[in-house]
């Protein structure tokens, strides 16, 4: 696909390069790979979904078969089709480039970021809803639209919580790996149904949930928070950024994201890719993007029947999420939508930043502080997730119908 760079971004890029010698854009080969990735999907998983979920077997039976294979192992499912065996073989193969130590160091960064990772990542994601190629699949699937917005965020949070457990993503049979494969299959199922939907314009948008768009979510879990959370006291070193990039690259492998040609190795390369995405936006999502943006933060508001501590707790998180949105959505994108002011949340976030910075400095000299900081962040994040989720079980359902 041809990507058009905005004149304002191009002028800034040229001015910075002329003054400093630093190019704000990635190299030409990466730009070409990014454009090509907008048309690329996940052939291995697509073959499995087409044969099972969307084939004669049907969604319910295919889901049971997948659950069984995840529970007992693919070798113990004699009637598994070849497309399923190919998917599991690819999923269970650890690529040669994986460094287990770096993966664990990256997971530790997520554990330190905790709740803030999800909040800043989602604020950054809301900022991308200017693009119809991202907004149309989410609107059709319905997970982040209207009253269900919080439920889908809780589902995503469950995945985040599982994959950053120590050693989880490299442990065969772990919950983290099982959820990752379900997410991969769900994405492929949604991709196929959205692509066939009359609202999808393949000539304009490329492929739904494309390789390049999945890669952007990996940057939203690595260089994005590493950069943004610095203002809130989180001091992530360049070596830690490299580790969290490596961790997210492996997460990408698990969920079917093949971005070897363009995936960044360094902090700077990751920021260049994010700038290039911003420079090539089309701002064509219209009312669909507005619905997605305006659904999320209000979903944290107290329910009408809430009273006492529960209501105060919900209000706290409502203002906190609004604060993250005010800080981490681009102002000109945020102003286009009706959102809570976010000022109380900003005050809370800025007010605690010095205390976080002190802990971040202390953890570098005292290993015990680092362990305490990780454990505390994860405990608070899990407690929030359990409170909001209640008895609801995350489904990661590849059979859920499109909302229209």
XYZ file of C-alpha atoms in Angstrom:
404
model
C 0.000 0.000 0.000
C 1.100 3.556 -0.665
C 1.514 5.612 2.489
C 1.401 9.398 2.263
C 3.524 11.382 4.713
C 1.953 14.570 6.027
C 3.770 17.766 4.952
C 4.065 18.948 8.578
C 5.774 15.735 9.679
C 8.053 15.828 6.648
C 9.098 19.429 7.334
C 9.900 18.623 10.955
C 11.831 15.521 9.932
C 13.878 17.500 7.390
C 14.567 20.331 9.844
C 15.726 17.975 12.603
C 17.907 16.013 10.208
C 19.486 19.206 8.855
C 20.300 20.514 12.342
C 21.278 17.303 14.162
C 21.902 14.693 11.489
C 19.242 12.478 13.138
C 16.538 11.057 10.872
C 13.136 10.820 12.569
C 11.987 8.260 9.984
C 13.063 4.614 9.885
C 15.174 3.442 6.955
C 13.657 2.903 3.528
C 13.643 -0.882 3.888
C 11.690 -0.628 7.148
C 9.213 1.819 5.613
C 8.676 -0.579 2.710
C 8.217 -3.516 5.098
C 5.706 -1.493 7.127
C 3.660 -0.734 3.996
C 3.810 -4.364 2.863
C 2.819 -5.514 6.349
C -0.516 -3.712 6.029
C -1.460 -6.419 3.509
C 0.014 -9.393 5.412
C -1.789 -11.760 7.756
C -1.079 -15.048 9.544
C -1.289 -17.868 6.933
C -0.715 -20.770 9.330
C -3.450 -19.773 11.769
C -5.708 -18.678 8.913
C -5.570 -22.165 7.385
C -6.570 -23.703 10.739
C -9.444 -21.279 11.332
C -10.757 -21.659 7.779
C -10.803 -25.459 8.104
C -12.290 -25.631 11.593
C -13.988 -22.528 13.048
C -15.245 -21.351 9.659
C -15.462 -24.802 8.065
C -17.674 -27.863 8.388
C -16.588 -28.457 11.986
C -18.109 -25.199 13.164
C -17.104 -22.786 15.903
C -18.292 -24.680 18.985
C -16.611 -27.969 18.055
C -13.446 -26.182 16.921
C -13.212 -24.336 20.217
C -13.560 -27.608 22.138
C -10.853 -29.183 19.981
C -8.503 -26.261 20.580
C -9.158 -26.333 24.325
C -8.467 -30.064 24.413
C -5.171 -29.692 22.542
C -4.085 -26.925 24.898
C -5.020 -29.068 27.893
C -3.466 -32.430 26.921
C -1.036 -31.514 24.130
C -1.500 -31.746 20.381
C 0.200 -35.170 20.237
C -2.606 -36.555 22.390
C -5.373 -35.389 20.053
C -5.468 -38.092 17.360
C -8.211 -36.452 15.294
C -6.484 -33.053 15.094
C -6.382 -31.848 11.453
C -3.034 -31.178 9.788
C -3.698 -27.433 9.783
C -3.949 -27.597 13.586
C -0.739 -29.607 13.893
C 1.038 -27.043 11.718
C -0.244 -24.224 13.919
C 0.923 -25.918 17.131
C 4.301 -26.781 15.604
C 4.863 -23.133 14.706
C 3.546 -21.889 18.044
C 5.627 -24.270 20.148
C 8.893 -23.701 18.273
C 11.061 -21.190 20.105
C 12.813 -19.045 17.460
C 16.619 -19.053 17.350
C 16.754 -15.360 18.175
C 15.048 -15.774 21.569
C 17.251 -15.024 24.575
C 15.459 -16.424 27.674
C 17.308 -14.068 30.000
C 16.247 -11.030 27.965
C 12.664 -12.302 27.843
C 12.601 -12.544 31.639
C 14.215 -9.112 32.040
C 11.530 -7.667 29.772
C 8.781 -9.392 31.749
C 10.253 -7.844 34.907
C 9.904 -4.395 33.333
C 6.204 -5.088 32.789
C 5.883 -6.231 36.394
C 7.371 -2.948 37.595
C 5.107 -0.880 35.343
C 2.065 -2.879 36.491
C -1.287 -1.104 36.231
C 0.407 1.858 34.547
C 1.402 -0.314 31.584
C -2.220 -1.080 30.750
C -3.393 2.470 31.371
C -0.766 4.223 29.258
C -0.927 1.514 26.602
C -4.667 1.914 26.267
C -4.433 5.711 26.142
C -1.926 5.349 23.305
C -4.196 2.850 21.570
C -7.133 5.255 21.802
C -4.945 7.788 20.045
C -4.722 5.440 17.035
C -8.498 5.270 16.597
C -8.169 8.123 14.113
C -7.498 5.352 11.568
C -10.405 3.496 9.963
C -8.217 0.441 9.356
C -7.994 0.074 13.134
C -11.410 1.411 14.120
C -13.582 -0.587 11.706
C -12.525 -4.071 12.974
C -12.861 -2.963 16.607
C -16.250 -1.392 15.961
C -17.549 -4.432 14.087
C -16.226 -6.853 16.705
C -17.743 -4.613 19.363
C -15.359 -5.430 22.195
C -14.135 -1.875 22.747
C -17.378 -0.132 21.801
C -20.246 0.939 24.009
C -20.920 -0.758 27.334
C -18.595 -3.714 26.607
C -15.445 -1.562 26.435
C -14.351 -2.292 29.999
C -14.964 -6.035 29.629
C -12.614 -6.306 26.667
C -9.980 -4.250 28.508
C -10.249 -6.655 31.438
C -9.795 -9.555 29.028
C -6.657 -7.953 27.596
C -5.430 -7.163 31.118
C -5.740 -10.839 32.030
C -3.381 -11.690 29.172
C -0.935 -8.999 30.286
C -1.019 -10.298 33.858
C -0.353 -13.892 32.779
C 2.438 -13.326 30.251
C 4.570 -11.246 32.607
C 4.576 -13.866 35.381
C 8.165 -15.082 35.931
C 9.032 -17.664 33.288
C 5.441 -17.987 32.083
C 5.790 -17.376 28.352
C 8.579 -19.930 27.945
C 6.950 -22.629 30.086
C 5.133 -25.282 27.994
C 1.493 -25.640 28.982
C 1.368 -22.371 30.933
C -1.798 -20.305 31.117
C 0.098 -17.459 29.459
C 0.845 -19.568 26.389
C -2.682 -21.002 26.212
C -4.242 -17.542 26.287
C -1.756 -16.310 23.685
C -2.795 -19.006 21.217
C -6.480 -18.291 21.852
C -5.807 -14.606 21.175
C -4.054 -15.541 17.926
C -6.987 -17.660 16.767
C -9.485 -14.984 17.816
C -7.625 -12.333 15.787
C -7.606 -14.555 12.708
C -11.316 -15.330 13.025
C -12.204 -11.654 13.361
C -9.875 -10.780 10.457
C -11.656 -13.170 8.092
C -15.149 -12.000 9.036
C -14.284 -8.302 8.898
C -12.546 -8.725 5.530
C -15.770 -10.213 4.114
C -17.965 -7.495 5.655
C -19.373 -4.788 3.351
C -17.985 -2.020 5.578
C -14.415 -3.163 4.905
C -12.710 -1.480 1.946
C -9.635 -3.592 1.236
C -8.313 -1.144 -1.346
C -8.237 1.662 1.228
C -7.485 -0.268 4.422
C -5.436 -3.306 3.407
C -5.971 -6.334 5.651
C -7.787 -6.171 9.009
C -5.531 -6.707 12.033
C -2.529 -6.708 9.708
C 1.051 -7.544 10.585
C 2.007 -3.850 10.734
C -0.902 -2.987 13.003
C -0.096 -5.872 15.342
C 3.484 -4.632 15.425
C 2.246 -1.231 16.586
C 0.623 -2.899 19.599
C 3.997 -4.437 20.472
C 5.548 -0.965 20.430
C 2.648 0.149 22.615
C 3.870 -2.356 25.200
C 7.549 -1.422 24.999
C 8.981 1.866 23.708
C 5.655 3.701 24.117
C 5.366 3.228 27.889
C 9.140 3.403 28.364
C 9.026 6.901 26.884
C 5.738 8.105 28.358
C 6.046 6.719 31.874
C 9.321 8.565 32.429
C 7.223 11.663 33.121
C 5.461 9.732 35.893
C 8.663 8.702 37.678
C 9.374 5.323 36.033
C 13.065 5.288 35.091
C 13.568 2.649 32.427
C 17.174 2.323 31.278
C 18.208 1.740 27.636
C 19.164 -1.855 28.479
C 15.725 -2.403 30.049
C 14.073 -0.966 26.942
C 16.030 -3.437 24.799
C 14.853 -6.237 27.107
C 11.194 -5.211 26.975
C 11.456 -4.904 23.184
C 12.782 -8.466 23.086
C 10.009 -9.647 25.392
C 7.354 -8.019 23.212
C 8.921 -9.470 20.088
C 8.472 -12.944 21.551
C 4.905 -12.116 22.565
C 4.404 -11.138 18.938
C 5.655 -14.544 17.844
C 3.122 -16.221 20.151
C 0.166 -14.246 18.780
C 1.171 -14.602 15.133
C 2.993 -11.336 14.505
C 5.880 -11.811 12.062
C 7.752 -8.542 11.974
C 11.386 -9.583 11.688
C 12.019 -7.202 8.784
C 10.818 -4.103 10.586
C 10.751 -4.860 14.308
C 13.076 -2.430 16.114
C 16.111 -3.553 18.073
C 16.638 -0.237 19.841
C 14.692 2.454 21.646
C 15.456 4.989 18.896
C 14.282 2.679 16.117
C 11.042 2.048 17.968
C 10.382 5.780 18.347
C 11.121 6.260 14.634
C 8.460 3.700 13.738
C 5.906 5.379 15.991
C 6.717 8.764 14.422
C 6.379 7.269 10.939
C 2.968 5.840 11.815
C 1.891 9.251 13.082
C 3.226 10.879 9.910
C 1.203 8.576 7.652
C -2.152 8.744 9.436
C -5.253 9.183 7.294
C -7.608 10.449 10.029
C -10.500 8.673 8.317
C -12.287 6.793 11.129
C -15.044 9.386 11.654
C -17.861 8.422 14.008
C -16.483 4.882 14.513
C -13.303 6.238 16.048
C -15.285 8.644 18.207
C -17.469 5.831 19.521
C -14.413 3.781 20.517
C -12.612 6.686 22.182
C -15.673 7.969 24.013
C -16.708 4.514 25.253
C -13.602 3.614 27.207
C -13.050 6.047 30.079
C -16.777 6.394 30.979
C -16.891 2.589 31.307
C -14.969 3.008 34.589
C -17.725 5.172 36.115
C -19.548 3.747 39.162
C -22.616 1.681 38.402
C -25.896 3.344 39.424
C -26.293 0.999 42.389
C -22.769 1.501 43.773
C -22.461 3.027 47.231
C -19.786 3.647 49.822
C -16.205 2.390 49.339
C -17.062 0.641 46.061
C -18.311 3.879 44.538
C -15.248 5.799 45.730
C -12.974 3.132 44.331
C -14.692 3.282 40.940
C -14.471 7.082 40.904
C -10.762 6.881 41.709
C -10.108 4.630 38.712
C -12.358 6.707 36.471
C -10.330 9.833 37.226
C -7.044 7.934 37.003
C -7.860 6.536 33.556
C -9.046 9.956 32.416
C -5.733 11.369 33.648
C -3.718 8.863 31.625
C -5.830 9.706 28.593
C -5.226 13.430 29.024
C -1.485 12.871 29.332
C -0.918 10.274 26.617
C -3.351 11.031 23.828
C -2.068 13.661 21.405
C -3.880 16.880 22.418
C -5.291 17.587 18.950
C -6.686 14.052 18.749
C -8.113 14.198 22.272
C -9.847 17.538 21.647
C -11.881 15.928 18.861
C -13.781 13.804 21.404
C -16.044 14.236 24.406
C -14.000 12.963 27.337
C -13.818 13.634 31.088
C -11.422 16.472 31.878
C -8.811 14.167 33.415
C -7.371 16.964 35.553
C -7.925 15.208 38.922
C -6.205 12.123 37.504
C -3.304 14.172 36.144
C -2.850 15.728 39.575
C -2.737 12.289 41.206
C -0.271 10.937 38.628
C 2.077 13.916 38.775
C 1.827 14.084 42.562
C 3.054 10.517 43.055
C 5.777 10.713 40.382
C 8.571 11.834 42.786
C 7.859 8.894 45.108
C 7.998 6.454 42.199
C 11.260 8.002 41.028
C 12.812 7.497 44.475
C 11.834 3.809 44.408
C 13.153 3.485 40.853
C 16.535 4.853 41.931
C 16.625 2.672 45.058
C 15.879 -0.541 43.139
C 19.042 -0.072 41.091
C 21.240 -0.313 44.165
C 19.178 -2.620 46.378
C 17.930 -5.857 44.742
C 15.448 -6.351 47.552
C 13.724 -3.091 46.638
C 13.414 -4.259 43.039
C 11.745 -7.516 44.109
C 9.438 -5.637 46.496
C 8.543 -3.113 43.782
C 7.674 -5.826 41.240
C 5.627 -7.832 43.740
C 3.716 -4.798 44.978
C 2.928 -3.525 41.483
C 1.631 -6.922 40.417
C -0.402 -7.370 43.603
C -2.161 -4.018 43.090
C -2.754 -4.752 39.420
C -4.242 -8.210 40.139
C -6.377 -6.819 42.955
C -7.833 -4.177 40.628
C -8.468 -6.792 37.933
C -10.158 -9.203 40.351
C -12.356 -6.424 41.765
C -13.594 -5.346 38.344
C -13.879 -8.856 36.891
C -15.717 -10.482 39.770
C -16.703 -14.019 38.794
C -16.544 -13.318 35.059
C -14.214 -15.637 33.129
C -12.322 -14.256 30.139
C -13.366 -16.149 27.012
C -11.054 -14.974 24.202
C -13.878 -16.242 22.021
C -13.152 -16.742 18.306
C -16.827 -17.565 17.675
C -18.395 -14.309 18.895
C -20.458 -12.716 16.104
C -19.808 -9.267 14.691
C -22.129 -6.671 16.189
C -23.601 -5.690 12.811
